[in-house]
Short mmCIF file of C-alpha atoms and ligand atoms in Angstrom, two decimals:
data_model
loop_
_atom_site.label_atom_id
_atom_site.label_comp_id
_atom_site.label_asym_id
_atom_site.label_seq_id
_atom_site.Cartn_x
_atom_site.Cartn_y
_atom_site.Cartn_z
CA MET Y 26 230.66 179.06 -13.94
CA ARG Y 27 229.60 180.74 -17.11
CA ARG Y 28 231.47 183.84 -17.87
CA LEU Y 29 229.45 186.60 -19.38
CA SER Y 30 231.12 187.91 -22.38
CA ARG Y 31 230.81 191.58 -23.25
CA ARG Y 32 228.65 190.47 -26.21
CA THR Y 33 226.12 188.53 -24.19
CA VAL Y 34 225.77 191.61 -21.82
CA LEU Y 35 225.15 193.92 -24.69
CA LYS Y 36 222.65 191.60 -26.21
CA GLY Y 37 220.85 191.42 -22.90
CA ILE Y 38 220.66 195.16 -22.72
CA ALA Y 39 219.41 195.43 -26.30
CA ALA Y 40 216.67 192.80 -25.64
CA PHE Y 41 215.64 194.70 -22.47
CA ALA Y 42 215.48 198.05 -24.23
CA GLY Y 43 213.37 196.43 -27.00
CA SER Y 44 210.90 194.91 -24.61
CA ALA Y 45 210.51 198.17 -22.59
CA GLY Y 46 210.06 200.31 -25.72
CA LEU Y 47 212.00 203.45 -25.55
CA ALA Y 48 215.08 203.04 -23.27
CA ARG Y 49 214.35 206.40 -21.48
CA PRO Y 50 216.04 206.89 -18.22
CA SER Y 51 212.77 207.80 -16.53
CA LEU Y 52 211.32 204.31 -17.18
CA ALA Y 53 211.99 201.70 -14.57
CA GLU Y 54 212.49 198.00 -15.45
CA THR Y 55 208.84 197.44 -14.99
CA GLY Y 56 207.97 200.22 -17.53
CA LEU Y 57 206.23 202.32 -15.03
CA PRO Y 58 207.15 205.99 -14.99
CA ILE Y 59 209.41 206.80 -12.06
CA LEU Y 60 208.43 208.84 -9.12
CA ARG Y 61 211.73 209.55 -7.30
CA ALA Y 62 211.91 210.62 -3.72
CA ALA Y 63 215.24 212.32 -3.12
CA PRO Y 64 216.96 215.24 -1.39
CA SER Y 65 216.64 218.48 -3.45
CA SER Y 66 216.42 222.19 -2.70
CA ALA Y 67 213.66 224.78 -3.10
CA GLN Y 68 213.42 228.59 -2.92
CA LEU Y 69 210.83 228.61 -0.09
CA ALA Y 70 211.66 231.67 1.67
CA PRO Y 71 211.32 235.10 0.01
CA ALA Y 72 214.05 236.38 -2.42
CA GLY Y 73 217.28 237.23 -0.59
CA TYR Y 74 217.11 234.13 1.54
CA PRO Y 75 219.07 231.02 0.49
CA ALA Y 76 217.25 227.98 -0.94
CA THR Y 77 215.98 225.38 1.49
CA PRO Y 78 217.30 221.77 1.43
CA VAL Y 79 214.24 219.62 1.08
CA TRP Y 80 213.13 216.09 0.34
CA ALA Y 81 211.04 216.01 -2.78
CA TYR Y 82 209.31 213.96 -5.42
CA ALA Y 83 210.36 214.12 -9.18
CA THR Y 84 209.07 212.45 -12.23
CA GLU Y 85 212.04 213.83 -14.08
CA GLY Y 86 214.95 216.11 -13.24
CA ALA Y 87 215.31 217.51 -9.75
CA GLY Y 88 212.66 217.18 -7.16
CA THR Y 89 210.28 220.05 -6.51
CA VAL Y 90 207.99 221.21 -3.68
CA PRO Y 91 205.21 220.59 -4.14
CA GLY Y 92 205.86 217.41 -6.10
CA PRO Y 93 204.95 217.14 -9.76
CA GLU Y 94 201.24 217.31 -10.41
CA ILE Y 95 200.01 213.89 -11.38
CA ARG Y 96 196.80 213.97 -13.54
CA VAL Y 97 194.58 211.22 -14.77
CA SER Y 98 190.95 211.07 -15.95
CA ALA Y 99 188.40 209.41 -13.65
CA GLY Y 100 188.58 205.66 -13.97
CA GLU Y 101 192.13 205.73 -15.38
CA ARG Y 102 195.03 204.19 -13.68
CA VAL Y 103 197.73 205.99 -11.75
CA ARG Y 104 201.03 204.08 -12.45
CA HIS Y 105 204.38 205.00 -10.90
CA ARG Y 106 207.34 203.23 -9.67
CA LEU Y 107 208.47 204.85 -6.47
CA HIS Y 108 212.29 204.99 -6.35
CA ASN Y 109 213.63 205.73 -2.90
CA ASP Y 110 216.80 207.89 -2.98
CA LEU Y 111 216.20 209.25 0.50
CA PRO Y 112 218.42 208.25 3.50
CA GLN Y 113 215.34 206.66 5.16
CA PRO Y 114 212.68 204.13 4.22
CA THR Y 115 209.56 205.65 2.69
CA ALA Y 116 206.06 204.91 1.12
CA VAL Y 117 203.57 206.98 -0.87
CA HIS Y 118 200.00 207.33 0.24
CA TRP Y 119 197.43 208.61 -2.35
CA HIS Y 120 195.27 210.61 -0.10
CA GLY Y 121 191.51 210.41 -0.66
CA ILE Y 122 191.64 207.90 -3.45
CA ARG Y 123 189.26 204.95 -2.87
CA ILE Y 124 192.11 202.74 -3.77
CA GLU Y 125 192.74 198.97 -3.62
CA ASN Y 126 194.24 198.14 -0.26
CA ALA Y 127 197.66 197.01 -1.37
CA MET Y 128 198.29 200.31 -3.14
CA ASP Y 129 197.38 202.52 -0.17
CA GLY Y 130 200.97 203.12 0.77
CA ALA Y 131 200.05 203.11 4.49
CA ALA Y 132 203.36 201.71 5.90
CA PRO Y 133 203.64 199.49 7.76
CA LEU Y 134 199.95 198.44 7.61
CA THR Y 135 199.45 197.83 3.85
CA GLN Y 136 203.11 197.53 2.81
CA ALA Y 137 206.63 197.44 4.25
CA PRO Y 138 208.34 200.80 4.02
CA VAL Y 139 210.67 200.96 0.93
CA SER Y 140 214.31 200.93 1.90
CA PRO Y 141 216.73 203.40 0.47
CA GLY Y 142 217.75 202.31 -3.01
CA ASP Y 143 214.61 200.16 -3.46
CA GLY Y 144 211.36 200.76 -5.38
CA PHE Y 145 207.74 199.96 -5.20
CA ASP Y 146 205.28 199.78 -8.07
CA TYR Y 147 202.06 201.82 -7.50
CA ASP Y 148 199.43 200.90 -10.10
CA PHE Y 149 195.81 201.58 -9.32
CA GLU Y 150 192.61 203.00 -10.63
CA ALA Y 151 191.47 206.48 -9.55
CA PRO Y 152 187.64 206.01 -9.59
CA ASP Y 153 186.39 209.41 -8.58
CA PRO Y 154 187.13 212.88 -10.09
CA GLY Y 155 188.51 215.62 -7.87
CA THR Y 156 191.42 217.23 -6.14
CA TYR Y 157 193.61 214.85 -4.17
CA TRP Y 158 197.20 214.59 -3.16
CA TYR Y 159 200.00 212.18 -2.48
CA HIS Y 160 202.44 212.24 0.41
CA SER Y 161 204.86 210.15 2.37
CA HIS Y 162 203.30 207.76 4.81
CA ASN Y 163 206.30 206.55 6.65
CA ARG Y 164 207.69 208.81 9.39
CA SER Y 165 205.13 211.20 8.04
CA MET Y 166 205.85 213.94 10.55
CA GLU Y 167 209.36 214.27 9.33
CA GLN Y 168 209.00 213.32 5.68
CA VAL Y 169 205.98 215.48 4.92
CA ALA Y 170 207.51 218.34 6.84
CA ARG Y 171 210.68 218.01 4.66
CA GLY Y 172 208.55 218.35 1.54
CA LEU Y 173 207.33 214.88 0.38
CA ALA Y 174 203.83 215.92 -0.82
CA GLY Y 175 202.31 216.71 -4.33
CA PRO Y 176 198.98 217.22 -6.00
CA LEU Y 177 197.00 214.32 -7.63
CA ILE Y 178 194.25 215.62 -9.92
CA VAL Y 179 191.55 213.28 -11.25
CA GLU Y 180 189.82 215.11 -14.08
CA ASP Y 181 186.07 215.30 -14.54
CA ARG Y 182 184.36 212.36 -16.16
CA VAL Y 183 181.90 214.74 -17.99
CA PRO Y 184 183.46 217.86 -19.29
CA TRP Y 185 182.94 220.89 -16.96
CA LEU Y 186 185.75 223.32 -17.80
CA GLY Y 187 184.57 225.62 -20.47
CA GLU Y 188 180.87 224.79 -20.23
CA PRO Y 189 178.28 227.59 -19.57
CA GLY Y 190 178.59 228.87 -16.01
CA ALA Y 191 181.83 226.79 -15.46
CA ALA Y 192 185.40 228.12 -15.16
CA THR Y 193 187.49 228.54 -18.34
CA ARG Y 194 190.78 227.75 -16.46
CA GLU Y 195 191.98 225.99 -13.43
CA VAL Y 196 194.88 226.47 -11.02
CA THR Y 197 196.07 224.01 -8.35
CA LEU Y 198 197.08 225.80 -5.15
CA VAL Y 199 199.20 223.70 -2.77
CA LEU Y 200 199.29 225.46 0.58
CA ASP Y 201 202.05 224.51 3.00
CA ASP Y 202 203.65 225.63 6.28
CA TRP Y 203 207.34 225.33 6.95
CA LEU Y 204 209.32 225.75 10.24
CA LEU Y 205 212.52 227.37 9.02
CA ASN Y 206 215.67 228.65 10.77
CA GLY Y 207 217.01 232.14 9.93
CA ASP Y 208 219.14 230.66 7.15
CA ALA Y 209 216.02 229.07 5.61
CA THR Y 210 216.98 225.52 6.48
CA ILE Y 211 214.21 223.40 8.04
CA MET Y 212 214.42 223.04 11.76
CA GLU Y 213 215.30 219.44 12.17
CA ASP Y 214 215.14 218.99 15.85
CA ARG Y 215 211.37 219.51 16.09
CA TRP Y 216 209.92 216.20 14.87
CA ASP Y 217 209.60 214.97 18.41
CA ASP Y 218 208.36 218.24 19.96
CA LEU Y 219 206.05 216.75 22.56
CA HIS Y 220 204.98 220.17 23.80
CA ALA Y 221 203.78 221.13 20.36
CA ALA Y 222 202.18 217.65 19.91
CA ALA Y 223 200.18 218.07 23.14
CA HIS Y 224 198.87 221.39 21.79
CA GLY Y 225 197.85 222.37 18.27
CA GLY Y 226 200.89 220.67 16.68
CA ARG Y 227 204.11 221.86 15.15
CA MET Y 228 203.37 225.23 13.62
CA GLY Y 229 205.65 226.73 10.88
CA ASN Y 230 206.75 230.26 10.38
CA THR Y 231 206.58 230.35 6.54
CA VAL Y 232 203.43 229.60 4.63
CA THR Y 233 203.91 228.86 0.96
CA VAL Y 234 201.62 228.73 -2.02
CA ASN Y 235 202.94 226.20 -4.71
CA GLY Y 236 206.28 226.28 -2.89
CA ALA Y 237 206.78 229.96 -2.85
CA ALA Y 238 206.30 232.71 -0.28
CA TYR Y 239 203.79 235.28 -1.41
CA PRO Y 240 203.62 234.52 -5.08
CA ASP Y 241 201.81 236.57 -7.72
CA LEU Y 242 199.22 234.66 -9.60
CA ASP Y 243 197.51 235.94 -12.63
CA ILE Y 244 193.90 236.49 -13.40
CA ARG Y 245 192.07 238.50 -16.08
CA PRO Y 246 189.28 240.87 -15.14
CA GLY Y 247 186.03 238.97 -15.26
CA GLU Y 248 187.71 235.63 -15.74
CA ARG Y 249 186.15 232.66 -13.97
CA VAL Y 250 188.79 230.33 -12.54
CA ARG Y 251 188.64 227.10 -10.66
CA LEU Y 252 190.99 226.89 -7.71
CA ARG Y 253 192.01 223.45 -6.50
CA MET Y 254 193.22 224.14 -3.04
CA ILE Y 255 195.20 221.57 -1.01
CA ASN Y 256 196.48 221.96 2.61
CA THR Y 257 199.60 219.83 2.76
CA ALA Y 258 200.78 221.38 6.06
CA THR Y 259 201.65 218.93 8.78
CA ASP Y 260 199.60 220.68 11.48
CA ARG Y 261 198.34 224.19 10.48
CA ILE Y 262 194.65 224.58 10.09
CA MET Y 263 194.22 227.38 7.53
CA ARG Y 264 191.41 229.84 7.56
CA LEU Y 265 191.48 231.46 4.19
CA ALA Y 266 189.66 234.30 2.45
CA LEU Y 267 189.59 235.72 -1.02
CA PRO Y 268 187.90 239.07 -0.69
CA GLY Y 269 186.74 240.68 -3.92
CA LEU Y 270 186.82 237.53 -5.94
CA SER Y 271 183.27 236.20 -4.89
CA PRO Y 272 184.46 232.72 -4.04
CA ARG Y 273 181.99 229.87 -4.37
CA LEU Y 274 182.71 226.45 -3.01
CA ILE Y 275 182.18 223.70 -5.53
CA ALA Y 276 183.88 220.65 -4.11
CA LEU Y 277 185.23 219.36 -0.74
CA ASP Y 278 187.86 216.59 -0.54
CA GLY Y 279 187.20 215.96 -4.20
CA HIS Y 280 183.51 215.45 -3.80
CA PRO Y 281 181.15 218.02 -5.55
CA VAL Y 282 178.90 220.25 -3.37
CA PRO Y 283 176.16 222.38 -4.67
CA PRO Y 284 177.88 225.71 -5.35
CA ARG Y 285 177.65 227.94 -2.37
CA ALA Y 286 179.11 231.42 -1.69
CA ILE Y 287 181.55 231.58 1.14
CA GLU Y 288 182.98 234.25 3.24
CA ASP Y 289 185.93 232.26 4.32
CA LEU Y 290 187.10 228.69 4.16
CA VAL Y 291 188.69 226.49 6.76
CA LEU Y 292 191.04 223.89 5.48
CA ALA Y 293 192.52 221.48 7.98
CA PRO Y 294 195.72 219.60 7.08
CA ALA Y 295 195.00 217.16 4.21
CA GLN Y 296 191.63 218.73 3.39
CA ARG Y 297 190.99 220.06 -0.10
CA ALA Y 298 188.44 222.59 -1.51
CA ASP Y 299 187.66 223.50 -5.01
CA LEU Y 300 186.42 227.07 -5.43
CA VAL Y 301 185.33 229.12 -8.37
CA VAL Y 302 186.46 232.77 -8.28
CA ASP Y 303 185.60 235.63 -10.74
CA GLY Y 304 188.35 238.22 -11.52
CA ARG Y 305 187.11 241.59 -10.62
CA LYS Y 306 186.46 244.21 -13.24
CA GLU Y 307 187.47 247.33 -11.35
CA GLY Y 308 189.33 248.44 -8.25
CA ASN Y 309 192.73 247.26 -7.04
CA PRO Y 310 194.40 244.94 -9.50
CA ARG Y 311 195.89 242.97 -6.70
CA ALA Y 312 193.47 240.67 -4.87
CA GLY Y 313 194.99 238.93 -1.90
CA LEU Y 314 194.58 235.29 -0.87
CA LEU Y 315 194.41 235.85 2.83
CA LEU Y 316 195.21 233.55 5.80
CA ASP Y 317 194.26 234.00 9.35
CA PRO Y 318 197.30 233.01 11.32
CA GLY Y 319 195.20 232.24 14.31
CA ASN Y 320 194.68 235.67 15.81
CA GLY Y 321 192.10 237.04 13.36
CA GLU Y 322 194.66 239.37 11.67
CA TRP Y 323 194.37 238.29 8.03
CA VAL Y 324 197.75 238.24 6.22
CA ASP Y 325 198.36 237.96 2.43
CA ILE Y 326 200.01 234.70 1.34
CA ALA Y 327 199.54 235.24 -2.39
CA ALA Y 328 197.97 237.77 -4.66
CA PHE Y 329 195.93 237.48 -7.83
CA VAL Y 330 197.10 240.21 -10.12
CA HIS Y 331 194.48 241.33 -12.57
CA ALA Y 332 195.96 241.89 -16.17
CA GLY Y 333 194.86 241.52 -19.78
CA ASP Y 334 191.61 241.92 -21.56
CA THR Y 335 188.36 241.70 -19.68
CA VAL Y 336 186.64 238.41 -20.11
CA ALA Y 337 182.99 238.46 -21.20
CA GLU Y 338 180.26 238.52 -18.59
CA HIS Y 339 179.84 235.70 -16.05
CA ASP Y 340 176.45 236.55 -14.85
CA GLN Y 341 175.31 232.89 -14.90
CA ASP Y 342 175.16 230.92 -11.77
CA VAL Y 343 178.12 228.73 -11.17
CA ARG Y 344 177.71 225.42 -12.98
CA PRO Y 345 177.84 222.51 -10.43
CA LEU Y 346 180.45 219.87 -10.95
CA PRO Y 347 179.09 216.64 -12.38
CA ALA Y 348 178.16 214.15 -9.68
CA TRP Y 349 180.45 211.27 -9.00
CA GLY Y 350 177.86 208.56 -9.39
CA THR Y 351 180.31 206.12 -7.83
CA LEU Y 352 179.81 206.36 -4.10
CA PRO Y 353 177.36 204.02 -2.47
CA THR Y 354 174.73 205.63 -0.40
CA PRO Y 355 174.86 204.66 3.37
CA ASP Y 356 171.89 202.65 4.57
CA LEU Y 357 170.98 204.16 7.88
CA SER Y 358 168.22 201.82 8.65
CA ASP Y 359 170.56 199.34 10.51
CA PRO Y 360 174.12 200.71 10.60
CA GLN Y 361 176.96 199.35 12.65
CA HIS Y 362 177.52 201.98 15.33
CA VAL Y 363 181.15 202.85 16.15
CA PRO Y 364 181.92 205.47 18.76
CA MET Y 365 185.37 207.05 18.68
CA LEU Y 366 186.33 209.21 21.62
CA MET Y 367 189.47 211.49 21.34
CA GLU Y 368 191.18 212.27 24.53
CA GLY Y 369 194.46 213.74 25.65
CA GLY Y 370 196.66 216.77 25.07
CA ALA Y 371 197.54 219.70 27.21
CA MET Y 372 195.16 221.33 29.74
CA ARG Y 373 192.85 218.37 30.04
CA GLY Y 374 194.91 215.25 29.35
CA MET Y 375 193.61 211.86 30.10
CA ARG Y 376 193.81 209.77 33.24
CA GLU Y 377 195.13 206.66 31.53
CA ALA Y 378 195.34 204.84 28.26
CA ARG Y 379 196.63 201.53 26.83
CA TYR Y 380 199.86 201.66 24.88
CA HIS Y 381 201.26 198.34 23.34
CA GLY Y 382 198.91 196.41 25.59
CA LYS Y 383 199.79 198.11 28.84
CA THR Y 384 197.64 200.56 30.70
CA MET Y 385 199.63 203.62 31.70
CA GLY Y 386 199.01 206.91 33.40
CA PHE Y 387 199.38 210.21 31.54
CA ARG Y 388 202.98 210.80 32.67
CA ASP Y 389 204.13 207.36 31.66
CA LEU Y 390 202.44 207.72 28.26
CA ALA Y 391 204.19 211.02 27.68
CA ALA Y 392 207.55 209.45 28.57
CA GLN Y 393 206.71 207.18 25.59
CA GLY Y 394 205.93 210.09 23.40
CA MET Y 395 202.15 209.50 23.66
CA VAL Y 396 199.78 212.20 24.64
CA TRP Y 397 196.64 211.25 22.73
CA ALA Y 398 194.25 208.30 22.53
CA PHE Y 399 191.34 206.99 20.58
CA ASN Y 400 188.92 205.00 22.71
CA GLY Y 401 191.49 204.71 25.45
CA VAL Y 402 194.30 203.36 23.28
CA ALA Y 403 197.31 205.42 22.23
CA HIS Y 404 198.75 204.45 18.81
CA GLY Y 405 196.46 201.53 18.49
CA MET Y 406 198.22 199.48 15.89
CA ASP Y 407 198.14 196.16 17.73
CA ALA Y 408 194.41 195.48 17.04
CA PRO Y 409 191.77 197.21 14.85
CA LEU Y 410 189.63 199.94 16.25
CA PHE Y 411 186.75 198.17 14.66
CA ARG Y 412 185.91 195.59 12.09
CA ALA Y 413 183.06 196.07 9.46
CA SER Y 414 181.63 193.42 7.20
CA LEU Y 415 181.98 194.19 3.48
CA GLY Y 416 179.07 196.24 2.24
CA ARG Y 417 177.80 197.29 5.66
CA THR Y 418 177.03 200.88 6.52
CA VAL Y 419 179.11 202.19 9.42
CA ARG Y 420 177.91 205.05 11.46
CA MET Y 421 180.64 206.69 13.58
CA GLU Y 422 180.18 209.13 16.33
CA LEU Y 423 183.44 211.05 16.67
CA THR Y 424 183.72 212.94 20.02
CA ASN Y 425 186.56 215.26 20.72
CA LYS Y 426 186.87 215.53 24.50
CA SER Y 427 190.15 217.61 24.18
CA MET Y 428 190.97 221.24 24.10
CA PHE Y 429 192.32 221.13 20.58
CA PRO Y 430 190.93 220.61 17.13
CA HIS Y 431 191.58 217.45 15.16
CA ALA Y 432 191.35 216.47 11.49
CA ILE Y 433 190.21 212.86 11.33
CA HIS Y 434 190.98 210.94 8.10
CA LEU Y 435 189.78 207.56 7.02
CA HIS Y 436 191.71 205.69 4.42
CA GLY Y 437 189.99 203.96 1.47
CA HIS Y 438 186.52 205.54 2.00
CA HIS Y 439 184.68 208.76 1.82
CA PHE Y 440 182.00 209.48 4.30
CA THR Y 441 178.86 211.66 4.67
CA VAL Y 442 178.68 214.07 7.50
CA LEU Y 443 175.30 213.41 9.12
CA ALA Y 444 175.28 215.72 12.14
CA LYS Y 445 177.64 217.91 13.93
CA SER Y 446 178.10 220.35 16.67
CA GLY Y 447 180.24 223.38 15.97
CA SER Y 448 180.63 225.24 12.70
CA ALA Y 449 183.30 223.58 10.55
CA ASN Y 450 181.03 221.24 8.63
CA LEU Y 451 177.55 221.03 6.98
CA ALA Y 452 175.43 218.04 7.31
CA GLY Y 453 175.48 216.32 3.89
CA ASP Y 454 179.07 217.13 3.01
CA VAL Y 455 181.07 214.17 1.77
CA ARG Y 456 184.67 214.07 2.91
CA ASP Y 457 187.66 212.02 3.64
CA THR Y 458 189.01 214.20 6.40
CA VAL Y 459 186.77 215.99 8.82
CA LEU Y 460 187.70 218.79 11.26
CA LEU Y 461 186.38 218.82 14.83
CA GLY Y 462 186.88 221.71 17.20
CA ALA Y 463 187.39 221.27 20.98
CA ASP Y 464 184.44 219.56 22.59
CA GLU Y 465 182.66 219.02 19.26
CA THR Y 466 180.95 215.81 18.08
CA VAL Y 467 180.50 214.83 14.42
CA GLU Y 468 178.41 211.81 13.17
CA ILE Y 469 179.54 210.36 9.93
CA ALA Y 470 178.39 207.38 7.83
CA PHE Y 471 179.93 205.40 5.12
CA VAL Y 472 179.49 202.06 3.25
CA ALA Y 473 182.39 199.81 4.16
CA ASP Y 474 182.69 198.70 0.52
CA ASN Y 475 186.48 198.59 0.17
CA PRO Y 476 188.05 195.43 1.55
CA GLY Y 477 191.24 195.63 3.46
CA VAL Y 478 192.92 197.15 6.49
CA TRP Y 479 192.67 200.93 6.62
CA MET Y 480 194.26 203.54 8.74
CA ILE Y 481 192.18 206.13 10.64
CA HIS Y 482 194.13 208.95 12.22
CA CYS Y 483 194.35 212.61 13.01
CA HIS Y 484 196.00 214.28 10.00
CA MET Y 485 197.67 216.78 12.19
CA LEU Y 486 200.82 214.80 11.99
CA SER Y 487 202.11 215.79 15.45
CA HIS Y 488 198.90 214.23 16.88
CA GLN Y 489 199.15 211.20 14.65
CA LYS Y 490 202.66 210.64 15.79
CA SER Y 491 201.78 211.01 19.43
CA GLY Y 492 198.88 208.63 19.74
CA MET Y 493 196.05 209.52 17.35
CA MET Y 494 196.56 206.56 15.10
CA ALA Y 495 194.44 203.41 14.56
CA TRP Y 496 193.11 201.16 11.89
CA PHE Y 497 189.99 199.39 10.86
CA GLU Y 498 189.29 196.23 8.88
CA VAL Y 499 186.74 195.63 6.15
CA ALA Y 500 186.26 192.06 5.32
CU1 LIG K 626 196.99 211.73 4.05
CU2 LIG K 626 197.02 208.47 6.52
O1 LIG K 626 196.96 210.07 5.28
CU1 LIG K 627 194.64 215.99 16.15
#
């Protein structure tokens, strides 16, 4: 056996440092910048409460909630080596990115979950500009609830910021919902709350904006700002308003929309919206970001505080964001029709569903932690919900036969809303996550142009965990 002398070891290290360039501790052996998932702590509750132990992402130093903002230009690559310092296996999903399948992070479908102490190299192109996010996709209910989520911003291909009618500054607002005990620790016995799962999901008691309760954000009078809003909550659908700041919607789930004035904005879990707001020139210097907690009584969750010199007039119409130009147009002349029926939950339930190949009644399903089904199958991971041939247009009819809203997300694709009942969407919107109210139907279409196996699920993670999970194959 060859004994390694101290000299050979040192030589080896020197050679490695040379090949990897700078021997910075944040660079992994592969040379990819590290994205570490590890326990950390964060001051989520208002001042006077202790910090909350969380699980968080870090690119350097201690992990933060939300995780560090990752930014690339459209067409550039996102490159990170996930290093798992958590006590559980994990994986990172890059929500909304039309990504290559092997990089989707959808454990266990597209990769094995990464064990504690291990790593995984994520290296993929981000083709479309917009506001996205990344989050854990293993034991998501628990891991996202503990803080494993962060913003992913893909910058405009054609300059928009600073152009006439556009904003001069942008701010990312990550909205989250935490279920905290009186000592600000996360309630850890609620991941399996089947009662909550059979209703609207696990609701928190502390809403944060960029990881803080009721923060002050600055704005100058007359200043036009782009807000990139992301709902990273596990289950809370957020109805938001920005009275006095004349909000106009410019993008949904990363995709530009013709600028439109809005009274309020509904953001389901995982959805994003980009708004343009104008700082007001007179009146109360504090302008609240308001949330309807579900009873119509708006509460402030953050405040824009007006200070500084007034910015020159912004009388021009809001400049639309540059079009993507990268999304194929669905061919509706002969699409593949895929119905998707959502059933289950409290108050209506379902007579029966298949689970792991066995047909069971509602009580037996509930005993397995399953209270929801797509097309009569709960947690349908054994076989695909549908298969599409590469390049074919798929037209889905999503029907919610339950008493609760659902936020349906397709991996790897964005889709066009064709028709809908209810109020949450407009026909023509392009999204990756669509909200359906009770008894609503939404028709969507997309070109199945991204080969691979892709998850489709409710992004209310309590529902995902308790049956609303499936996948489809494009080949
Ligand atoms: Cu945000 Cu399955 O994803
Ligand atoms: Cu749901």
